[in-house]
mmCIF file of C-alpha atoms and ligand atoms in Angstrom:
data_model
loop_
_atom_site.group_PDB
_atom_site.id
_atom_site.type_symbol
_atom_site.label_atom_id
_atom_site.label_comp_id
_atom_site.label_asym_id
_atom_site.label_seq_id
_atom_site.Cartn_x
_atom_site.Cartn_y
_atom_site.Cartn_z
ATOM 1 C CA MET A 84 42.060 54.353 -128.385
ATOM 2 C CA ARG A 85 41.803 57.782 -129.946
ATOM 3 C CA PRO A 86 45.070 59.591 -130.636
ATOM 4 C CA PHE A 87 45.793 62.796 -128.719
ATOM 5 C CA GLU A 88 48.726 65.147 -128.369
ATOM 6 C CA VAL A 89 50.395 65.707 -124.971
ATOM 7 C CA LYS A 90 51.571 69.251 -124.253
ATOM 8 C CA SER A 91 54.018 70.017 -121.416
ATOM 9 C CA PRO A 92 54.069 73.789 -120.885
ATOM 10 C CA ARG A 93 56.494 75.278 -118.376
ATOM 11 C CA THR A 94 54.438 78.344 -117.400
ATOM 12 C CA LEU A 95 50.868 78.949 -116.300
ATOM 13 C CA ARG A 96 50.398 81.415 -119.160
ATOM 14 C CA GLU A 97 51.301 78.715 -121.704
ATOM 15 C CA VAL A 98 48.917 76.270 -119.999
ATOM 16 C CA VAL A 99 46.035 78.728 -120.139
ATOM 17 C CA LEU A 100 46.714 79.625 -123.784
ATOM 18 C CA SER A 101 46.605 75.909 -124.685
ATOM 19 C CA LEU A 102 43.108 75.473 -123.216
ATOM 20 C CA PRO A 103 39.879 75.907 -125.227
ATOM 21 C CA ASP A 104 37.267 78.626 -124.684
ATOM 22 C CA ASP A 105 34.347 76.256 -124.100
ATOM 23 C CA HIS A 106 33.665 72.847 -122.520
ATOM 24 C CA ARG A 107 33.237 70.890 -125.800
ATOM 25 C CA PRO A 108 34.278 67.236 -125.132
ATOM 26 C CA GLN A 109 36.712 67.414 -128.069
ATOM 27 C CA GLY A 110 38.664 70.431 -126.760
ATOM 28 C CA ALA A 111 42.103 70.223 -125.131
ATOM 29 C CA ARG A 112 41.971 69.095 -121.488
ATOM 30 C CA LEU A 113 44.074 70.032 -118.517
ATOM 31 C CA VAL A 114 45.632 66.991 -116.824
ATOM 32 C CA ALA A 115 47.080 66.924 -113.300
ATOM 33 C CA GLY A 116 47.358 63.429 -111.746
ATOM 34 C CA GLY A 117 45.215 61.874 -114.487
ATOM 35 C CA GLN A 118 43.308 59.653 -112.021
ATOM 36 C CA ASP A 119 39.935 60.923 -113.206
ATOM 37 C CA LEU A 120 40.700 62.220 -116.683
ATOM 38 C CA LEU A 121 42.169 58.957 -117.947
ATOM 39 C CA THR A 122 39.044 57.037 -116.888
ATOM 40 C CA VAL A 123 36.937 59.664 -118.661
ATOM 41 C CA LEU A 124 38.992 59.060 -121.813
ATOM 42 C CA LYS A 125 38.798 55.272 -121.456
ATOM 43 C CA ASP A 126 35.011 55.476 -121.145
ATOM 44 C CA ASP A 127 34.952 57.697 -124.257
ATOM 45 C CA ILE A 128 33.012 60.400 -122.397
ATOM 46 C CA GLU A 129 35.377 63.048 -123.762
ATOM 47 C CA GLN A 130 37.522 62.870 -126.878
ATOM 48 C CA PRO A 131 40.151 65.593 -126.423
ATOM 49 C CA THR A 132 42.662 66.209 -129.178
ATOM 50 C CA ALA A 133 45.289 67.298 -126.632
ATOM 51 C CA LEU A 134 46.116 66.867 -122.940
ATOM 52 C CA VAL A 135 47.820 69.858 -121.346
ATOM 53 C CA ARG A 136 50.022 68.830 -118.410
ATOM 54 C CA LEU A 137 49.988 71.060 -115.340
ATOM 55 C CA ARG A 138 52.828 69.254 -113.575
ATOM 56 C CA GLY A 139 55.519 71.047 -115.602
ATOM 57 C CA VAL A 140 54.575 74.373 -113.993
ATOM 58 C CA PRO A 141 56.690 75.016 -110.894
ATOM 59 C CA GLY A 142 55.334 76.279 -107.568
ATOM 60 C CA LEU A 143 51.888 74.657 -107.638
ATOM 61 C CA ALA A 144 52.568 71.793 -105.223
ATOM 62 C CA ASP A 145 53.318 73.766 -102.063
ATOM 63 C CA ILE A 146 51.520 73.736 -98.712
ATOM 64 C CA ALA A 147 51.908 76.807 -96.486
ATOM 65 C CA VAL A 148 50.456 77.111 -92.992
ATOM 66 C CA SER A 149 50.556 80.508 -91.271
ATOM 67 C CA ALA A 150 51.270 80.897 -87.564
ATOM 68 C CA GLY A 151 47.553 81.516 -86.992
ATOM 69 C CA GLY A 152 46.519 78.397 -88.915
ATOM 70 C CA ALA A 153 45.529 79.828 -92.330
ATOM 71 C CA LEU A 154 46.308 77.467 -95.212
ATOM 72 C CA GLU A 155 47.543 78.050 -98.745
ATOM 73 C CA LEU A 156 47.343 74.853 -100.781
ATOM 74 C CA GLY A 157 48.721 74.556 -104.316
ATOM 75 C CA ALA A 158 46.500 72.833 -106.874
ATOM 76 C CA LEU A 159 49.129 70.121 -107.462
ATOM 77 C CA VAL A 160 49.366 69.107 -103.805
ATOM 78 C CA THR A 161 48.622 65.373 -103.755
ATOM 79 C CA LEU A 162 45.827 63.926 -101.641
ATOM 80 C CA GLN A 163 48.380 61.873 -99.700
ATOM 81 C CA ASP A 164 50.378 65.018 -98.866
ATOM 82 C CA LEU A 165 47.170 66.698 -97.663
ATOM 83 C CA ALA A 166 46.348 63.699 -95.469
ATOM 84 C CA ASP A 167 49.867 63.474 -94.004
ATOM 85 C CA HIS A 168 50.886 67.116 -93.571
ATOM 86 C CA ALA A 169 51.294 67.897 -89.862
ATOM 87 C CA GLY A 170 50.331 71.570 -90.331
ATOM 88 C CA VAL A 171 47.125 70.668 -92.224
ATOM 89 C CA ARG A 172 46.228 68.040 -89.649
ATOM 90 C CA ALA A 173 46.625 70.589 -86.874
ATOM 91 C CA ALA A 174 44.911 73.563 -88.561
ATOM 92 C CA ALA A 175 42.174 71.751 -90.510
ATOM 93 C CA PRO A 176 41.817 68.160 -89.269
ATOM 94 C CA SER A 177 38.565 67.659 -91.188
ATOM 95 C CA LEU A 178 40.414 68.348 -94.464
ATOM 96 C CA ALA A 179 43.143 65.823 -93.662
ATOM 97 C CA GLU A 180 40.457 63.288 -92.608
ATOM 98 C CA ALA A 181 38.599 63.784 -95.892
ATOM 99 C CA ALA A 182 41.794 63.412 -97.954
ATOM 100 C CA ALA A 183 42.681 60.199 -96.100
ATOM 101 C CA SER A 184 39.211 58.786 -96.845
ATOM 102 C CA ILE A 185 39.658 59.022 -100.619
ATOM 103 C CA ALA A 186 40.420 56.067 -102.897
ATOM 104 C CA SER A 187 43.581 53.984 -102.294
ATOM 105 C CA PRO A 188 47.171 54.943 -101.301
ATOM 106 C CA GLN A 189 48.288 54.478 -104.921
ATOM 107 C CA ILE A 190 45.589 56.835 -106.226
ATOM 108 C CA ARG A 191 46.149 59.370 -103.425
ATOM 109 C CA SER A 192 49.854 59.519 -104.271
ATOM 110 C CA GLN A 193 49.025 60.724 -107.814
ATOM 111 C CA ALA A 194 45.661 62.493 -107.450
ATOM 112 C CA THR A 195 45.808 66.227 -106.779
ATOM 113 C CA LEU A 196 43.730 68.776 -104.910
ATOM 114 C CA GLY A 197 42.838 70.620 -108.143
ATOM 115 C CA GLY A 198 41.874 67.388 -109.901
ATOM 116 C CA ASN A 199 39.758 66.188 -106.991
ATOM 117 C CA LEU A 200 37.801 69.444 -106.912
ATOM 118 C CA ASN A 201 37.241 69.384 -110.675
ATOM 119 C CA GLN A 202 36.631 65.668 -111.269
ATOM 120 C CA ARG A 203 33.634 64.699 -113.386
ATOM 121 C CA PRO A 204 30.514 62.915 -112.026
ATOM 122 C CA ARG A 205 30.697 59.195 -111.202
ATOM 123 C CA CYS A 206 27.052 58.433 -112.068
ATOM 124 C CA PRO A 207 27.059 54.922 -113.626
ATOM 125 C CA TYR A 208 24.882 56.138 -116.500
ATOM 126 C CA TYR A 209 27.164 59.098 -117.244
ATOM 127 C CA ARG A 210 30.189 56.790 -117.094
ATOM 128 C CA HIS A 211 28.645 54.247 -119.502
ATOM 129 C CA PRO A 212 30.125 54.695 -122.985
ATOM 130 C CA ALA A 213 26.815 53.750 -124.679
ATOM 131 C CA VAL A 214 24.605 56.149 -122.706
ATOM 132 C CA VAL A 215 23.984 59.675 -123.974
ATOM 133 C CA CYS A 216 22.399 61.449 -121.003
ATOM 134 C CA PHE A 217 21.793 65.165 -120.340
ATOM 135 C CA LYS A 218 25.403 65.540 -119.217
ATOM 136 C CA LYS A 219 26.630 64.237 -122.579
ATOM 137 C CA GLY A 220 24.344 66.325 -124.766
ATOM 138 C CA GLY A 221 21.380 63.926 -124.671
ATOM 139 C CA ASN A 222 17.821 64.710 -123.638
ATOM 140 C CA THR A 223 17.250 62.557 -120.558
ATOM 141 C CA CYS A 224 18.626 61.646 -117.124
ATOM 142 C CA LEU A 225 18.416 57.871 -116.927
ATOM 143 C CA ALA A 226 18.811 57.904 -113.140
ATOM 144 C CA GLU A 227 15.553 59.820 -112.788
ATOM 145 C CA PHE A 228 13.375 56.952 -114.016
ATOM 146 C CA GLY A 229 15.914 54.101 -114.037
ATOM 147 C CA TYR A 230 18.237 52.816 -111.290
ATOM 148 C CA SER A 231 18.512 55.656 -108.794
ATOM 149 C CA LYS A 232 20.316 54.098 -105.815
ATOM 150 C CA TYR A 233 23.291 56.459 -106.171
ATOM 151 C CA ALA A 234 21.358 59.514 -107.369
ATOM 152 C CA ALA A 235 20.711 62.881 -105.724
ATOM 153 C CA ILE A 236 17.970 63.457 -103.150
ATOM 154 C CA LEU A 237 18.558 67.208 -102.954
ATOM 155 C CA GLY A 238 18.952 69.758 -105.772
ATOM 156 C CA GLY A 239 18.368 67.186 -108.505
ATOM 157 C CA GLY A 240 16.974 67.922 -111.977
ATOM 158 C CA PRO A 241 17.279 67.946 -114.826
ATOM 159 C CA SER A 242 20.281 65.716 -113.997
ATOM 160 C CA TYR A 243 20.483 63.685 -110.761
ATOM 161 C CA PHE A 244 24.168 62.753 -110.364
ATOM 162 C CA VAL A 245 25.854 63.457 -107.024
ATOM 163 C CA HIS A 246 29.016 65.497 -106.654
ATOM 164 C CA PRO A 247 31.835 63.000 -106.065
ATOM 165 C CA SER A 248 34.518 65.036 -104.255
ATOM 166 C CA ASP A 249 35.154 64.460 -100.542
ATOM 167 C CA LEU A 250 37.332 67.563 -100.269
ATOM 168 C CA ALA A 251 34.729 69.959 -101.674
ATOM 169 C CA PRO A 252 32.168 69.763 -98.794
ATOM 170 C CA VAL A 253 34.961 70.268 -96.260
ATOM 171 C CA LEU A 254 36.368 73.284 -98.099
ATOM 172 C CA LEU A 255 32.906 74.847 -98.225
ATOM 173 C CA ALA A 256 32.533 74.302 -94.473
ATOM 174 C CA LEU A 257 35.981 75.822 -93.877
ATOM 175 C CA ASP A 258 34.995 78.912 -95.909
ATOM 176 C CA ALA A 259 37.809 78.352 -98.424
ATOM 177 C CA THR A 260 38.521 80.473 -101.494
ATOM 178 C CA PHE A 261 39.442 79.014 -104.897
ATOM 179 C CA HIS A 262 41.982 80.950 -106.993
ATOM 180 C CA LEU A 263 41.611 80.762 -110.775
ATOM 181 C CA VAL A 264 43.769 81.984 -113.645
ATOM 182 C CA GLY A 265 42.435 82.192 -117.206
ATOM 183 C CA LYS A 266 43.051 83.974 -120.485
ATOM 184 C CA THR A 267 41.453 87.175 -119.203
ATOM 185 C CA GLY A 268 43.284 87.204 -115.869
ATOM 186 C CA ALA A 269 42.982 85.958 -112.319
ATOM 187 C CA ARG A 270 39.923 85.803 -110.067
ATOM 188 C CA GLU A 271 38.901 84.394 -106.704
ATOM 189 C CA VAL A 272 35.697 82.461 -106.074
ATOM 190 C CA LYS A 273 34.409 81.394 -102.675
ATOM 191 C CA ALA A 274 34.179 77.599 -102.469
ATOM 192 C CA ARG A 275 30.519 78.146 -101.566
ATOM 193 C CA ASP A 276 29.911 79.876 -104.943
ATOM 194 C CA TYR A 277 32.081 77.590 -107.083
ATOM 195 C CA TYR A 278 29.760 74.648 -107.755
ATOM 196 C CA VAL A 279 26.496 74.895 -109.712
ATOM 197 C CA LEU A 280 23.376 72.788 -110.021
ATOM 198 C CA THR A 281 22.402 71.139 -113.278
ATOM 199 C CA ASP A 282 19.636 73.635 -114.005
ATOM 200 C CA VAL A 283 22.430 76.242 -114.276
ATOM 201 C CA ALA A 284 24.881 74.246 -116.398
ATOM 202 C CA LEU A 285 24.837 70.743 -117.802
ATOM 203 C CA ASP A 286 28.248 70.693 -119.478
ATOM 204 C CA ALA A 287 30.183 71.700 -116.322
ATOM 205 C CA GLU A 288 29.842 71.297 -112.569
ATOM 206 C CA SER A 289 31.288 74.662 -111.542
ATOM 207 C CA VAL A 290 31.609 78.288 -112.598
ATOM 208 C CA ARG A 291 35.174 77.590 -113.803
ATOM 209 C CA ARG A 292 35.503 78.529 -117.464
ATOM 210 C CA ALA A 293 37.154 76.020 -119.806
ATOM 211 C CA ASP A 294 40.309 78.153 -120.104
ATOM 212 C CA GLU A 295 40.685 78.618 -116.340
ATOM 213 C CA VAL A 296 43.093 76.732 -114.103
ATOM 214 C CA LEU A 297 42.530 76.373 -110.366
ATOM 215 C CA THR A 298 45.956 77.380 -109.071
ATOM 216 C CA LYS A 299 45.483 77.280 -105.309
ATOM 217 C CA VAL A 300 42.994 77.046 -102.463
ATOM 218 C CA THR A 301 43.228 79.287 -99.412
ATOM 219 C CA VAL A 302 41.558 78.487 -96.103
ATOM 220 C CA PRO A 303 41.249 81.161 -93.400
ATOM 221 C CA ALA A 304 42.314 80.380 -89.851
ATOM 222 C CA ALA A 305 39.381 78.803 -88.030
ATOM 223 C CA PRO A 306 37.708 81.067 -85.439
ATOM 224 C CA ALA A 307 38.868 80.237 -81.897
ATOM 225 C CA GLY A 308 36.845 77.372 -80.476
ATOM 226 C CA LEU A 309 35.457 76.062 -83.803
ATOM 227 C CA ARG A 310 35.671 72.275 -83.915
ATOM 228 C CA SER A 311 35.261 70.507 -87.269
ATOM 229 C CA THR A 312 34.991 66.995 -88.603
ATOM 230 C CA TYR A 313 34.185 65.071 -91.781
ATOM 231 C CA LEU A 314 32.176 61.870 -91.634
ATOM 232 C CA LYS A 315 31.606 59.770 -94.726
ATOM 233 C CA PHE A 316 29.363 56.741 -95.122
ATOM 234 C CA LYS A 317 30.461 54.295 -97.844
ATOM 235 C CA GLU A 318 28.816 51.160 -99.173
ATOM 236 C CA ARG A 319 31.898 49.044 -98.463
ATOM 237 C CA ALA A 320 34.776 49.139 -95.997
ATOM 238 C CA SER A 321 37.389 49.386 -98.769
ATOM 239 C CA PHE A 322 37.853 52.569 -100.817
ATOM 240 C CA ASP A 323 34.615 53.960 -102.171
ATOM 241 C CA PHE A 324 32.733 57.178 -102.872
ATOM 242 C CA ALA A 325 30.350 58.594 -100.250
ATOM 243 C CA LEU A 326 26.701 57.522 -100.219
ATOM 244 C CA ALA A 327 26.256 60.383 -97.763
ATOM 245 C CA ALA A 328 28.782 62.525 -95.924
ATOM 246 C CA ALA A 329 28.783 65.511 -93.605
ATOM 247 C CA ALA A 330 31.373 68.255 -93.148
ATOM 248 C CA VAL A 331 30.444 69.872 -89.857
ATOM 249 C CA GLY A 332 31.843 72.639 -87.672
ATOM 250 C CA VAL A 333 30.465 73.944 -84.370
ATOM 251 C CA ARG A 334 31.522 76.545 -81.832
ATOM 252 C CA VAL A 335 29.905 76.222 -78.410
ATOM 253 C CA GLU A 336 29.638 79.120 -75.963
ATOM 254 C CA GLY A 337 27.988 78.908 -72.555
ATOM 255 C CA GLY A 338 26.665 75.424 -73.283
ATOM 256 C CA LYS A 339 24.861 76.457 -76.502
ATOM 257 C CA VAL A 340 25.890 76.329 -80.162
ATOM 258 C CA ALA A 341 27.072 79.817 -81.120
ATOM 259 C CA GLU A 342 28.107 78.989 -84.698
ATOM 260 C CA ALA A 343 27.366 76.010 -86.949
ATOM 261 C CA ARG A 344 28.517 74.965 -90.387
ATOM 262 C CA VAL A 345 26.926 72.036 -92.200
ATOM 263 C CA VAL A 346 27.742 70.886 -95.729
ATOM 264 C CA LEU A 347 26.565 67.506 -97.028
ATOM 265 C CA GLY A 348 28.301 65.308 -99.585
ATOM 266 C CA GLY A 349 27.047 62.452 -101.775
ATOM 267 C CA VAL A 350 23.447 63.661 -101.878
ATOM 268 C CA ALA A 351 23.251 66.473 -104.473
ATOM 269 C CA PRO A 352 24.871 67.519 -107.772
ATOM 270 C CA LYS A 353 26.980 69.953 -105.762
ATOM 271 C CA PRO A 354 28.302 69.982 -102.183
ATOM 272 C CA TRP A 355 25.100 70.780 -100.301
ATOM 273 C CA HIS A 356 25.328 73.671 -97.849
ATOM 274 C CA SER A 357 22.469 73.346 -95.363
ATOM 275 C CA PRO A 358 21.494 76.667 -93.738
ATOM 276 C CA GLU A 359 18.403 74.808 -92.447
ATOM 277 C CA ALA A 360 20.528 72.390 -90.385
ATOM 278 C CA GLU A 361 22.720 75.265 -89.188
ATOM 279 C CA ALA A 362 19.653 77.218 -88.010
ATOM 280 C CA ALA A 363 18.417 74.148 -86.123
ATOM 281 C CA LEU A 364 21.727 73.989 -84.247
ATOM 282 C CA VAL A 365 22.436 77.627 -83.369
ATOM 283 C CA GLY A 366 21.191 78.633 -79.913
ATOM 284 C CA GLN A 367 20.617 75.023 -78.870
ATOM 285 C CA PRO A 368 22.541 72.781 -76.462
ATOM 286 C CA MET A 369 24.774 70.083 -78.012
ATOM 287 C CA ASN A 370 22.558 67.091 -77.288
ATOM 288 C CA ALA A 371 20.795 64.273 -79.126
ATOM 289 C CA GLU A 372 17.541 66.223 -79.480
ATOM 290 C CA THR A 373 19.362 69.073 -81.216
ATOM 291 C CA TRP A 374 21.277 66.720 -83.522
ATOM 292 C CA ARG A 375 18.050 64.967 -84.523
ATOM 293 C CA ALA A 376 16.434 68.334 -85.250
ATOM 294 C CA ALA A 377 19.426 69.303 -87.415
ATOM 295 C CA GLY A 378 19.096 66.044 -89.376
ATOM 296 C CA ALA A 379 15.376 66.572 -89.929
ATOM 297 C CA ALA A 380 16.016 70.146 -91.100
ATOM 298 C CA ALA A 381 18.792 69.025 -93.481
ATOM 299 C CA VAL A 382 16.456 66.680 -95.392
ATOM 300 C CA LYS A 383 13.304 68.804 -95.142
ATOM 301 C CA ASP A 384 13.350 69.466 -98.905
ATOM 302 C CA ALA A 385 14.678 66.046 -99.962
ATOM 303 C CA ALA A 386 12.956 64.567 -103.005
ATOM 304 C CA PRO A 387 14.139 60.950 -103.261
ATOM 305 C CA LEU A 388 13.663 58.887 -106.420
ATOM 306 C CA GLU A 389 12.563 55.241 -106.553
ATOM 307 C CA HIS A 390 15.734 53.618 -105.116
ATOM 308 C CA ASN A 391 17.421 56.263 -102.968
ATOM 309 C CA GLY A 392 14.959 56.959 -100.152
ATOM 310 C CA TYR A 393 17.489 55.327 -97.792
ATOM 311 C CA LYS A 394 19.718 58.392 -98.231
ATOM 312 C CA VAL A 395 17.207 60.523 -96.316
ATOM 313 C CA HIS A 396 17.761 58.340 -93.233
ATOM 314 C CA LEU A 397 21.485 58.066 -93.913
ATOM 315 C CA VAL A 398 21.925 61.849 -93.906
ATOM 316 C CA LYS A 399 20.203 62.072 -90.530
ATOM 317 C CA GLY A 400 22.439 59.330 -89.112
ATOM 318 C CA VAL A 401 25.689 60.705 -90.546
ATOM 319 C CA LEU A 402 24.928 64.213 -89.320
ATOM 320 C CA PHE A 403 23.949 62.931 -85.862
ATOM 321 C CA ARG A 404 27.185 60.962 -85.522
ATOM 322 C CA ALA A 405 29.353 63.795 -86.839
ATOM 323 C CA LEU A 406 27.820 66.215 -84.318
ATOM 324 C CA GLU A 407 28.041 63.649 -81.528
ATOM 325 C CA SER A 408 31.769 63.235 -82.228
ATOM 326 C CA LEU A 409 32.246 67.002 -81.768
ATOM 327 C CA ALA A 410 30.373 67.087 -78.446
HETATM 328 C C1 FAD B 1498 39.072 53.863 -107.718
HETATM 329 C C2 FAD B 1498 38.827 55.329 -107.407
HETATM 330 C C3 FAD B 1498 38.222 55.660 -106.222
HETATM 331 C C4 FAD B 1498 37.999 57.012 -105.912
HETATM 332 N N1 FAD B 1498 37.390 57.335 -104.738
HETATM 333 C C5 FAD B 1498 37.170 58.647 -104.441
HETATM 334 C C6 FAD B 1498 36.562 59.035 -103.205
HETATM 335 O O1 FAD B 1498 36.184 58.223 -102.387
HETATM 336 N N2 FAD B 1498 36.387 60.367 -102.972
HETATM 337 C C7 FAD B 1498 36.800 61.329 -103.859
HETATM 338 O O2 FAD B 1498 36.673 62.518 -103.560
HETATM 339 N N3 FAD B 1498 37.374 60.975 -105.030
HETATM 340 C C8 FAD B 1498 37.566 59.674 -105.328
HETATM 341 N N4 FAD B 1498 38.150 59.331 -106.508
HETATM 342 C C9 FAD B 1498 38.442 60.378 -107.474
HETATM 343 C C10 FAD B 1498 39.847 60.882 -107.309
HETATM 344 O O3 FAD B 1498 39.977 61.544 -106.075
HETATM 345 C C11 FAD B 1498 40.094 61.835 -108.453
HETATM 346 O O4 FAD B 1498 40.117 61.059 -109.635
HETATM 347 C C12 FAD B 1498 41.397 62.562 -108.324
HETATM 348 O O5 FAD B 1498 41.439 63.323 -107.149
HETATM 349 C C13 FAD B 1498 41.584 63.476 -109.507
HETATM 350 O O6 FAD B 1498 42.785 64.181 -109.329
HETATM 351 P P1 FAD B 1498 43.845 64.199 -110.521
HETATM 352 O O7 FAD B 1498 44.921 65.125 -110.141
HETATM 353 O O8 FAD B 1498 44.254 62.813 -110.883
HETATM 354 O O9 FAD B 1498 42.947 64.851 -111.652
HETATM 355 P P2 FAD B 1498 42.932 64.646 -113.227
HETATM 356 O O10 FAD B 1498 42.402 63.296 -113.559
HETATM 357 O O11 FAD B 1498 44.220 65.021 -113.817
HETATM 358 O O12 FAD B 1498 41.855 65.766 -113.595
HETATM 359 C C14 FAD B 1498 40.491 65.601 -113.225
HETATM 360 C C15 FAD B 1498 39.665 66.726 -113.856
HETATM 361 O O13 FAD B 1498 40.003 67.956 -113.231
HETATM 362 C C16 FAD B 1498 40.547 68.872 -114.164
HETATM 363 N N5 FAD B 1498 41.644 69.515 -113.464
HETATM 364 C C17 FAD B 1498 42.720 68.922 -112.909
HETATM 365 N N6 FAD B 1498 43.479 69.842 -112.269
HETATM 366 C C18 FAD B 1498 42.868 71.037 -112.426
HETATM 367 C C19 FAD B 1498 43.166 72.361 -112.005
HETATM 368 N N7 FAD B 1498 44.240 72.648 -111.278
HETATM 369 N N8 FAD B 1498 42.330 73.356 -112.379
HETATM 370 C C20 FAD B 1498 41.221 73.090 -113.114
HETATM 371 N N9 FAD B 1498 40.882 71.846 -113.532
HETATM 372 C C21 FAD B 1498 41.690 70.835 -113.194
HETATM 373 C C22 FAD B 1498 40.982 68.040 -115.359
HETATM 374 O O14 FAD B 1498 40.923 68.779 -116.560
HETATM 375 C C23 FAD B 1498 39.965 66.914 -115.334
HETATM 376 O O15 FAD B 1498 38.762 67.307 -115.966
HETATM 377 C C24 FAD B 1498 38.399 58.005 -106.830
HETATM 378 C C25 FAD B 1498 39.036 57.658 -108.023
HETATM 379 C C26 FAD B 1498 39.244 56.338 -108.317
HETATM 380 C C27 FAD B 1498 39.928 55.995 -109.619
#
């Protein structure tokens, strides 16, 4: 075990000032519930000299639901609180469903919203202490030519890991905004613009700078009549990450889809917004033919590797079932 210092600031300003200016693996790291970061340390993927605790900062664990159904969620809200909160379940059931689908009760009681949205990839090559892949400063993605069962079929290259968060696709579909505070001030980023592909950045999965803290997530009230769900397909019945998942919302008017939102999980290095699937839905009746067309459109540009062609079919099935459940 490598020694590291633990800092417990009491204000957000102190937290931000304790964080480094770049994503070097040896820089200080923000820690919330520690459910991802401690595994990253154990696997020697990062070697921080200091962990900066966020839990000492008051006011970051609150959930507020407006009368109209808009949500304000503090970064330190636990996944179990998200899953259980009556106001969240009523205003954004797909978000509560996604939170409930994550890991085990023990992990959900410690893991936080901010940590879930900023967790590192779970690719088995990336997580292997002896492997130095693109994501760790190396010059290859072993999933591309090696074992690719869990790798991306969309948006891959140069690295082919899949984004692990179940909450992220839902928050994109709900048109959420992420609120960040860093050394140079505060800014807001749409969930849809937060995550980046690996041809944009290899040392990070989002536009968040190393000194920035995600402080809260806001979700606007859903338009009247919009129904949403989150469906996740896992390899085993017990807790597991998604092989493919779909966060879907539809609003039907006069028997036809007037608005559609489709974001896929488990298939790309970022939550995969699919305007193609949305276009295949809008203007069409909610029936099996339409759902099949949406699935075909969602995987139109899929480029599977040697062992993950099954994900193309899985996406179609997950999307079909998610849409069917909303009909
Ligand atoms: C056995 C197991 C199964 C799991 N299954 C799933 C699953 O099915 N679906 C899923 O989505 N997840 C799954 N996870 C991942 C789990 O949800 C995350 O590890 C957890 O949510 C991380 O939250 P945390 O508060 O513990 O984060 P931490 O471990 O404290 O932090 C994680 C990362 O986020 C950064 N970070 C934390 N908070 C903030 C913030 N406010 N602003 C900016 N950066 C921040 C940290 O610096 C660190 O890099 C699983 C984990 C385990 C161990």
